[in-house]
Amino acid sequence: MNIFFQQLLNGLTLGSVYSLVALGLTLVYGILHIPNFAHGALYMVGAYMAFFATGSLGANYWVAMAASAAAVALLAVLSERLVFHRLRHAPPLHDMIAAIGLLLFLEAVIQAVWGADFRRLPSPYPQIVRAFDLTAPAQRLMIIAAAFGLMAGLHLFLKRTILGSTIVAMAQNREGAALVGIDATRVSMLTFAISGALAAVAATLFAPINLIYPAMGHLVIMKAFVIIILGGMGSIPGAIVGAMVIGFAESFGAFYVSTDYKDIIAFALLVLILSVRPQGLFTRGVR
Amino acid sequence: MLRLDGVTLNYGSFRALDGIGMHVKSGELVVMLGANGAGKSSLFLAVSGLRRLASGSIKVDGDEITGRKPSSIVQAGLVQCPEGRKLFPEMSVKKNLILGAYVYRNDKKANQRMLERVYGMFPILHGKRDAAAGSLSGGQQQMVAIGRALMGRPRVLLLDEPSLGLAPLIVKQVLEAVKAINEAGTTVLLAEQNAYAALQIAHRAYVIESGRIVMEGDRETLLGDERIRKAYIGA
């Protein structure tokens, strides 16, 4: 029972982190209609910003998370302004090449400053929570709570506020949005800022039970792509459900099959689900 | 109220609009007649700032709007209800209408009044206000599109083929609504293929062919013109 519960908790933790990353990716896809390969680099930079804020500046964990979210949001907006906005009339392939260039550039910058070594971010809650014969690390519970809190907040923002609706409107009909006077530039910047902040928060939440290194974004972004393809490109509920599916598949797969195959499971699932439902699980999401 | 001079638009090497000159006076209802591909939609998209002109000038109330962003043109009082409606299909009818008032988003009271006016004009939309806009019938979607444009409080309203694909009875309803909007004081430029029905409610009309204005005149002149009857009315 306890072991099963552990796997459930692990799956939920992984799913929570993947959701936050995949949500940012799917929001940007809804606006730009390109896959932003640089999103994994934003995640990585987010972890380093938190590491720098707690380690070198001695900031509190939560302050570091807020600072990291703000810094990465700014970085994401800059990437929109300096790179993607300028390519808006170019063929989509150019955006993809630019996104990969941005990914390599950010990794190189981080490696030049902090080196290629593995780093650790100390957990603010190293204790173990016990209840009904079950044990759970407090950090994992916090990840789940924070991620679900953020998702609920994002949902309310997109559904209930006019500002949030502009993002959904532009994803559903770009010209329709322009014709009611929604400024595409502002919506793009807002979307990038949100996606960057979500990536940074995900990285800061996950870092205490993981390692920080320049290539840490690779596997996460690959899985985030699997998730949004599974869930339907641009779909918000699809991103959350897809992330949970991958999170649980990984945690249970690692336990019942083998830890060695943990990272393959996501891709095996992708092949499996797409051969049955090529349009993804949720084709009618936010778009 | 709306004045175009020498408006030229290219798609690559194809000239979609060739020196269009036209005007709509304040309070007028002007119809733009033309076949498919004549340039009506290109013209409308250019006026709303969604296509970049090669040359020419577009003025609203004497203010130059050429080269401005679509959002700034809406703020200048020129709102378009586009061909194909371009609604937000997965949002509710009400949300679509509310977003129509996006540039006046802080004036909640006035927006609520506008919303009541739109519901008054199209009572069916009040019943369907929580339904996804994409789930409505074509005629109802057209009402949402017109309502959404009205929520932007246009001084000049551009309507691009609102009757396209609708049943004859619905076409009549939609055109009557357009007439009512005009009579309430909004200047209207209406693009139509359905020449006979459109001319019934119009003050004046232009005929566009291959990106050029080939004829203009008041309702009676055009209704009586042999070429118009042959080409657009079929009688």
XYZ file of C-alpha atoms in Angstrom:
522
model
C 0.000 0.000 0.000
C 2.718 2.408 0.989
C 4.785 1.598 -2.093
C 1.774 2.096 -4.355
C 1.085 5.408 -2.631
C 4.704 6.442 -3.161
C 4.392 5.832 -6.892
C 1.113 7.707 -6.992
C 2.772 10.652 -5.251
C 5.799 10.495 -7.560
C 3.540 10.408 -10.608
C 1.572 13.373 -9.346
C 4.788 15.310 -8.652
C 6.192 14.630 -12.112
C 2.821 15.375 -13.701
C 2.629 18.708 -11.863
C 6.046 19.859 -13.049
C 5.373 18.676 -16.610
C 1.976 20.457 -16.601
C 3.511 23.816 -15.812
C 6.105 23.429 -18.565
C 3.603 22.054 -21.085
C 1.055 24.806 -20.333
C 3.575 27.505 -21.253
C 4.474 25.631 -24.412
C 0.867 25.121 -25.467
C -0.093 28.770 -24.788
C 2.748 30.021 -26.973
C 1.848 27.473 -29.634
C -1.744 28.766 -29.636
C -0.518 32.295 -30.371
C 2.529 31.750 -32.568
C 1.637 28.427 -34.184
C 5.227 27.343 -33.858
C 6.734 24.931 -31.350
C 9.031 26.973 -29.129
C 12.068 24.729 -28.729
C 13.696 27.403 -26.568
C 11.106 26.777 -23.852
C 13.330 24.088 -22.286
C 16.143 26.622 -22.045
C 13.810 29.016 -20.203
C 13.098 26.202 -17.742
C 16.837 25.667 -17.272
C 17.543 29.395 -16.836
C 14.726 29.476 -14.252
C 16.508 26.846 -12.143
C 19.794 28.759 -12.350
C 18.126 32.052 -11.420
C 16.649 30.447 -8.295
C 20.008 28.801 -7.522
C 21.769 32.149 -7.909
C 19.207 34.014 -5.790
C 19.287 31.535 -2.886
C 22.993 30.692 -3.081
C 24.812 33.899 -3.994
C 22.257 36.452 -2.784
C 21.038 34.433 0.195
C 17.388 34.948 -0.678
C 14.524 32.945 0.850
C 13.252 30.083 -1.374
C 9.934 31.774 -2.196
C 11.569 35.129 -2.900
C 14.005 33.298 -5.166
C 11.086 31.667 -6.982
C 9.385 35.023 -7.554
C 12.652 36.611 -8.695
C 13.331 33.702 -11.041
C 9.790 33.885 -12.480
C 10.170 37.629 -13.080
C 13.617 37.264 -14.657
C 12.579 34.436 -16.984
C 9.318 36.205 -17.899
C 11.435 39.177 -18.964
C 13.783 36.898 -20.898
C 10.812 35.279 -22.662
C 9.386 38.697 -23.603
C 12.800 39.749 -24.906
C 12.976 36.603 -27.033
C 9.541 37.448 -28.468
C 10.530 41.055 -29.217
C 14.029 40.408 -30.552
C 13.511 37.096 -32.336
C 9.977 35.815 -32.958
C 8.251 39.155 -33.586
C 10.796 39.981 -36.275
C 10.160 36.656 -37.969
C 6.356 37.006 -38.039
C 6.185 37.315 -41.828
C 8.857 34.667 -42.433
C 8.086 31.022 -43.220
C 7.409 28.931 -40.052
C 10.645 27.009 -40.537
C 12.603 30.179 -39.702
C 10.892 30.425 -36.305
C 11.862 26.854 -35.525
C 15.485 27.409 -36.522
C 15.567 30.611 -34.456
C 14.080 28.771 -31.461
C 16.797 26.111 -31.620
C 19.412 28.856 -31.962
C 18.002 30.566 -28.894
C 18.117 27.287 -26.957
C 21.800 26.771 -27.797
C 22.603 30.401 -27.060
C 21.021 30.358 -23.601
C 22.714 27.089 -22.698
C 26.084 28.455 -23.769
C 25.599 31.628 -21.729
C 24.644 29.668 -18.583
C 27.560 27.294 -19.036
C 29.955 30.217 -19.482
C 28.793 31.786 -16.219
C 28.178 28.761 -13.960
C 30.106 25.982 -15.701
C 28.854 22.523 -16.663
C 28.914 21.080 -13.098
C 25.847 19.665 -11.409
C 24.375 21.984 -8.765
C 21.862 21.478 -6.019
C 19.184 23.734 -4.622
C 18.516 22.938 -0.950
C 14.900 22.099 -0.198
C 13.069 24.621 1.978
C 11.020 21.739 3.432
C 13.344 18.732 3.923
C 11.033 17.080 6.474
C 8.882 13.993 5.902
C 5.133 14.196 6.449
C 3.459 11.159 8.066
C -0.254 10.407 8.085
C -2.247 7.136 8.235
C 0.812 4.904 7.951
C 1.843 6.782 4.828
C 4.942 8.919 4.436
C 5.571 11.693 1.958
C 8.417 14.175 1.525
C 7.079 17.667 2.197
C 8.808 19.033 -0.920
C 6.778 16.740 -3.174
C 3.511 17.719 -1.514
C 4.482 21.356 -1.930
C 5.213 20.872 -5.639
C 1.784 19.348 -6.172
C -0.016 22.026 -4.155
C 1.841 24.901 -5.817
C 1.359 23.508 -9.323
C -2.357 22.928 -8.864
C -2.721 26.364 -7.284
C -1.026 27.942 -10.289
C -3.129 25.968 -12.763
C -6.316 27.079 -11.013
C -5.047 30.666 -11.075
C -4.214 30.437 -14.773
C -7.630 28.948 -15.514
C -9.399 31.818 -13.707
C -7.176 34.363 -15.436
C -7.926 32.980 -18.917
C -11.655 32.456 -18.353
C -12.680 35.276 -16.058
C -10.586 38.311 -16.928
C -10.743 40.358 -20.110
C -6.938 40.424 -20.307
C -6.781 36.630 -20.070
C -9.574 36.274 -22.634
C -7.508 38.197 -25.185
C -5.015 35.299 -25.207
C -7.771 32.738 -25.773
C -9.451 34.973 -28.371
C -6.251 35.343 -30.356
C -5.661 31.577 -30.251
C -9.222 30.902 -31.460
C -9.288 33.477 -34.247
C -6.356 35.760 -34.879
C -8.068 38.097 -37.373
C -11.267 38.169 -35.325
C -9.213 39.313 -32.345
C -7.531 42.071 -34.368
C -10.926 43.271 -35.642
C -12.303 43.843 -32.126
C -9.209 45.918 -31.367
C -7.061 43.399 -29.485
C -3.429 44.340 -29.999
C -1.573 41.240 -31.217
C 1.784 42.552 -30.013
C 0.615 43.008 -26.444
C -1.031 39.583 -26.362
C 2.132 37.932 -27.693
C 4.269 39.621 -25.047
C 1.829 38.690 -22.300
C 1.714 35.066 -23.446
C 5.490 34.782 -23.549
C 5.771 36.357 -20.095
C 3.299 33.845 -18.636
C 4.983 30.888 -20.328
C 8.404 32.009 -19.066
C 7.160 32.530 -15.514
C 5.481 29.088 -15.480
C 8.689 27.422 -16.708
C 10.750 29.196 -14.024
C 8.330 28.239 -11.254
C 8.299 24.611 -12.459
C 12.100 24.532 -12.453
C 12.368 26.119 -8.993
C 9.798 23.683 -7.574
C 11.503 20.645 -9.090
C 15.148 21.662 -8.489
C 15.361 20.606 -4.778
C 14.633 16.968 -5.689
C 16.645 17.071 -8.883
C 19.952 18.393 -10.207
C 20.682 21.693 -11.913
C 22.908 21.606 -15.019
C 22.935 23.340 -18.420
C 21.347 20.453 -20.319
C 18.600 19.847 -17.723
C 15.950 21.290 -20.046
C 16.410 18.757 -22.860
C 14.480 15.821 -21.507
C 11.826 18.045 -19.910
C 11.080 19.903 -23.147
C 11.021 16.680 -25.164
C 8.445 15.329 -22.758
C 6.501 18.597 -22.803
C 6.261 18.222 -26.588
C 5.038 14.662 -26.180
C 2.450 15.981 -23.734
C 1.059 18.727 -25.945
C 0.998 16.421 -28.955
C -0.916 13.888 -26.850
C -3.268 16.504 -25.480
C -3.740 18.313 -28.809
C -1.527 21.267 -29.774
C -2.797 24.471 -28.162
C -5.249 22.761 -25.806
C -5.007 23.758 -22.138
C -6.928 20.867 -20.524
C -5.046 18.584 -22.920
C -1.714 19.830 -21.581
C -2.717 19.127 -17.979
C -4.223 15.689 -18.632
C -1.344 14.755 -20.944
C 1.181 15.758 -18.281
C -0.552 13.626 -15.668
C -0.694 10.642 -18.042
C 3.050 10.901 -18.696
C 3.832 11.537 -15.004
C 1.944 8.446 -13.825
C 3.201 6.291 -16.685
C 6.773 7.187 -15.759
C 6.459 6.635 -12.034
C 4.569 3.361 -12.295
C 6.639 2.221 -15.278
C 9.863 2.892 -13.402
C 8.623 0.821 -10.489
C 6.831 -2.088 -12.183
C 8.991 -2.334 -15.296
C 12.442 -0.882 -14.782
C 13.972 2.471 -13.848
C 16.191 2.186 -16.918
C 13.161 2.486 -19.188
C 11.622 5.443 -17.329
C 12.375 8.019 -20.011
C 11.407 5.755 -22.887
C 7.890 5.284 -21.548
C 6.759 8.793 -22.528
C 7.801 8.248 -26.117
C 6.392 4.746 -26.281
C 3.070 6.179 -25.092
C 3.270 8.875 -27.765
C 3.618 6.272 -30.503
C 0.847 4.174 -29.004
C -1.709 6.958 -28.504
C -1.029 8.643 -31.829
C -1.545 5.393 -33.691
C -4.994 5.116 -32.109
C -5.953 8.812 -31.981
C -3.758 10.735 -34.434
C -5.498 14.029 -33.600
C -4.464 13.871 -29.915
C -6.630 13.280 -26.865
C -8.267 16.724 -26.809
C -8.666 18.234 -30.216
C -11.191 20.830 -29.146
C -9.359 22.687 -26.413
C -8.551 26.369 -26.222
C -8.233 26.686 -29.997
C -16.902 60.005 -42.850
C -14.881 57.389 -44.718
C -12.771 58.405 -47.680
C -10.451 56.295 -49.817
C -8.075 57.774 -52.380
C -5.967 55.765 -54.816
C -5.971 52.690 -52.602
C -3.739 50.041 -54.166
C -2.983 46.624 -52.729
C -0.757 43.873 -54.101
C -0.549 40.199 -53.222
C 2.916 39.475 -54.569
C 2.727 40.398 -58.254
C -1.087 40.243 -58.291
C -2.788 43.624 -58.009
C -5.891 43.027 -55.870
C -6.926 46.686 -55.610
C -6.041 49.227 -58.243
C -6.432 52.866 -57.272
C -9.751 52.622 -55.434
C -11.356 55.988 -54.773
C -14.629 56.153 -52.882
C -16.345 57.778 -49.946
C -19.183 57.190 -47.495
C -20.864 60.246 -46.020
C -21.930 60.436 -42.410
C -25.200 58.561 -41.852
C -25.153 56.918 -45.259
C -25.659 53.242 -46.065
C -23.465 52.450 -49.039
C -23.308 49.088 -50.785
C -20.236 47.666 -52.476
C -21.342 45.297 -55.217
C -19.016 42.840 -56.838
C -18.594 39.211 -57.792
C -16.410 36.725 -55.944
C -12.765 37.765 -56.190
C -13.559 41.294 -57.378
C -11.683 42.749 -54.392
C -14.437 43.498 -51.838
C -12.849 41.571 -48.995
C -9.369 42.798 -49.842
C -10.688 46.323 -49.697
C -12.311 45.763 -46.317
C -9.250 44.061 -44.852
C -7.101 46.932 -46.095
C -9.401 49.524 -44.502
C -9.255 47.654 -41.167
C -5.457 47.599 -41.280
C -5.097 43.855 -41.792
C -3.473 44.289 -45.208
C -0.688 46.736 -45.984
C -1.360 49.148 -48.850
C 1.084 49.598 -51.712
C -0.150 53.180 -51.982
C -3.147 55.395 -51.341
C -4.849 56.924 -48.350
C -7.759 55.993 -46.096
C -9.366 58.601 -43.844
C -12.000 58.313 -41.126
C -13.604 61.631 -40.275
C -10.620 63.399 -41.822
C -8.074 61.416 -39.763
C -5.527 59.462 -41.741
C -5.708 55.787 -40.678
C -3.453 54.358 -43.401
C -0.699 52.194 -41.915
C -2.184 52.213 -38.425
C -2.575 49.014 -36.411
C -5.975 47.257 -36.551
C -6.506 47.978 -32.835
C -5.925 51.692 -33.361
C -8.359 51.738 -36.304
C -11.068 50.207 -34.088
C -10.354 52.958 -31.569
C -10.800 55.530 -34.333
C -14.415 54.297 -34.630
C -14.180 52.043 -37.670
C -15.302 48.484 -36.869
C -15.635 45.593 -39.276
C -17.901 42.570 -39.208
C -15.812 40.328 -41.449
C -16.673 37.778 -44.095
C -16.840 34.318 -42.525
C -17.690 36.031 -39.194
C -14.359 35.180 -37.526
C -15.996 34.571 -34.158
C -14.260 32.960 -31.173
C -15.980 29.589 -31.694
C -15.370 28.001 -28.294
C -16.328 31.048 -26.249
C -19.901 31.730 -25.221
C -22.056 34.120 -27.228
C -21.925 36.586 -24.356
C -18.123 36.425 -24.131
C -17.884 37.061 -27.874
C -20.073 40.145 -27.484
C -18.173 41.392 -24.419
C -14.879 41.078 -26.290
C -16.439 43.154 -29.059
C -16.285 46.058 -26.600
C -12.608 45.331 -25.876
C -11.415 48.877 -26.606
C -14.007 50.207 -24.126
C -13.315 47.427 -21.577
C -13.158 49.795 -18.626
C -16.583 51.306 -19.253
C -18.576 48.368 -17.848
C -21.854 50.245 -17.449
C -22.037 51.438 -21.036
C -21.018 47.975 -22.246
C -23.883 46.440 -20.311
C -26.267 48.894 -22.004
C -24.827 48.000 -25.411
C -25.230 44.321 -24.584
C -28.908 44.896 -23.773
C -29.296 46.747 -27.087
C -27.794 43.836 -29.016
C -30.043 41.364 -27.194
C -32.968 43.663 -27.999
C -32.043 43.620 -31.669
C -31.470 39.841 -31.775
C -33.575 38.299 -28.972
C -32.470 34.785 -29.949
C -28.934 35.622 -28.792
C -30.174 36.318 -25.277
C -31.548 32.780 -25.118
C -28.277 31.387 -26.436
C -25.952 33.651 -24.461
C -24.155 30.792 -22.659
C -23.854 28.531 -25.707
C -20.528 28.258 -27.542
C -20.665 30.619 -30.529
C -19.427 27.837 -32.825
C -22.438 25.675 -31.960
C -24.994 28.168 -33.338
C -26.602 28.059 -36.774
C -25.141 30.173 -39.557
C -27.759 32.897 -39.215
C -27.345 33.105 -35.455
C -23.569 33.234 -35.832
C -24.013 36.130 -38.235
C -26.098 37.912 -35.599
C -23.310 37.338 -33.052
C -20.810 38.769 -35.539
C -22.927 41.873 -36.165
C -23.584 42.206 -32.424
C -19.906 41.893 -31.646
C -19.096 44.639 -34.155
C -21.797 46.883 -32.630
C -20.279 46.371 -29.167
C -17.205 48.197 -30.527
C -19.475 51.285 -30.849
C -18.678 51.933 -34.496
C -19.147 55.338 -36.092
C -18.465 53.546 -39.370
C -19.503 49.908 -39.629
C -18.079 47.692 -42.359
C -20.146 44.585 -43.102
C -18.554 42.043 -45.404
C -21.149 39.749 -47.037
C -23.345 39.201 -43.977
C -25.830 37.232 -46.107
C -23.319 34.690 -47.403
C -24.594 31.137 -47.044
C -27.819 32.094 -45.250
C -31.380 31.060 -46.077
C -33.440 33.754 -47.903
C -35.643 34.469 -44.881
C -32.591 34.942 -42.637
C -30.953 37.166 -45.268
C -33.982 39.423 -45.091
C -33.781 39.553 -41.275
C -30.075 40.323 -41.318
C -30.465 43.093 -43.912
C -33.354 44.596 -41.942
C -31.105 44.664 -38.888
C -28.435 46.422 -40.949
C -30.992 48.987 -42.061
C -32.064 49.539 -38.451
C -28.457 50.023 -37.344
C -27.988 52.622 -40.054
C -31.219 54.400 -39.153
C -30.016 54.586 -35.539
C -27.154 56.761 -36.770
C -24.269 54.467 -37.704
C -22.629 54.967 -41.085
C -22.555 51.639 -42.930
C -20.502 50.244 -45.794
C -21.950 46.902 -46.862
C -20.329 44.456 -49.268
C -22.795 42.176 -51.021
C -23.166 39.790 -53.929
C -26.909 39.732 -53.368
C -27.354 42.987 -55.277
C -31.119 43.218 -55.424
C -31.647 42.715 -51.681
C -28.768 45.019 -50.765
C -29.898 47.828 -53.069
C -33.323 47.817 -51.393
C -31.808 49.218 -48.205
C -28.934 51.279 -49.673
C -28.639 55.002 -50.352
C -25.826 54.620 -52.831
C -23.698 51.862 -54.304
C -20.338 51.233 -55.925
C -19.577 48.379 -58.273
C -16.136 46.820 -58.059
C -14.603 44.587 -60.746
C -11.053 43.229 -60.812
C -9.965 45.617 -58.080
C -11.367 48.748 -59.739
C -14.478 50.808 -59.130
C -16.345 50.553 -62.432
C -19.593 52.292 -61.533
C -21.235 54.318 -58.808
C -24.623 55.802 -58.285
C -27.715 56.023 -56.120
C -30.124 53.172 -55.640
C -32.535 54.045 -58.463
C -29.786 54.562 -61.027
C -28.196 51.194 -60.325
C -31.476 49.294 -60.037
C -32.430 50.689 -63.437
C -29.080 50.026 -65.088
C -29.153 47.312 -67.713
C -25.627 46.019 -67.028
C -26.262 45.785 -63.281
C -29.488 43.905 -63.852
C -27.712 41.440 -66.130
C -24.595 40.938 -64.047
C -25.830 41.056 -60.459
C -29.563 40.692 -60.363
C -30.178 38.264 -63.168
C -33.479 39.764 -64.310
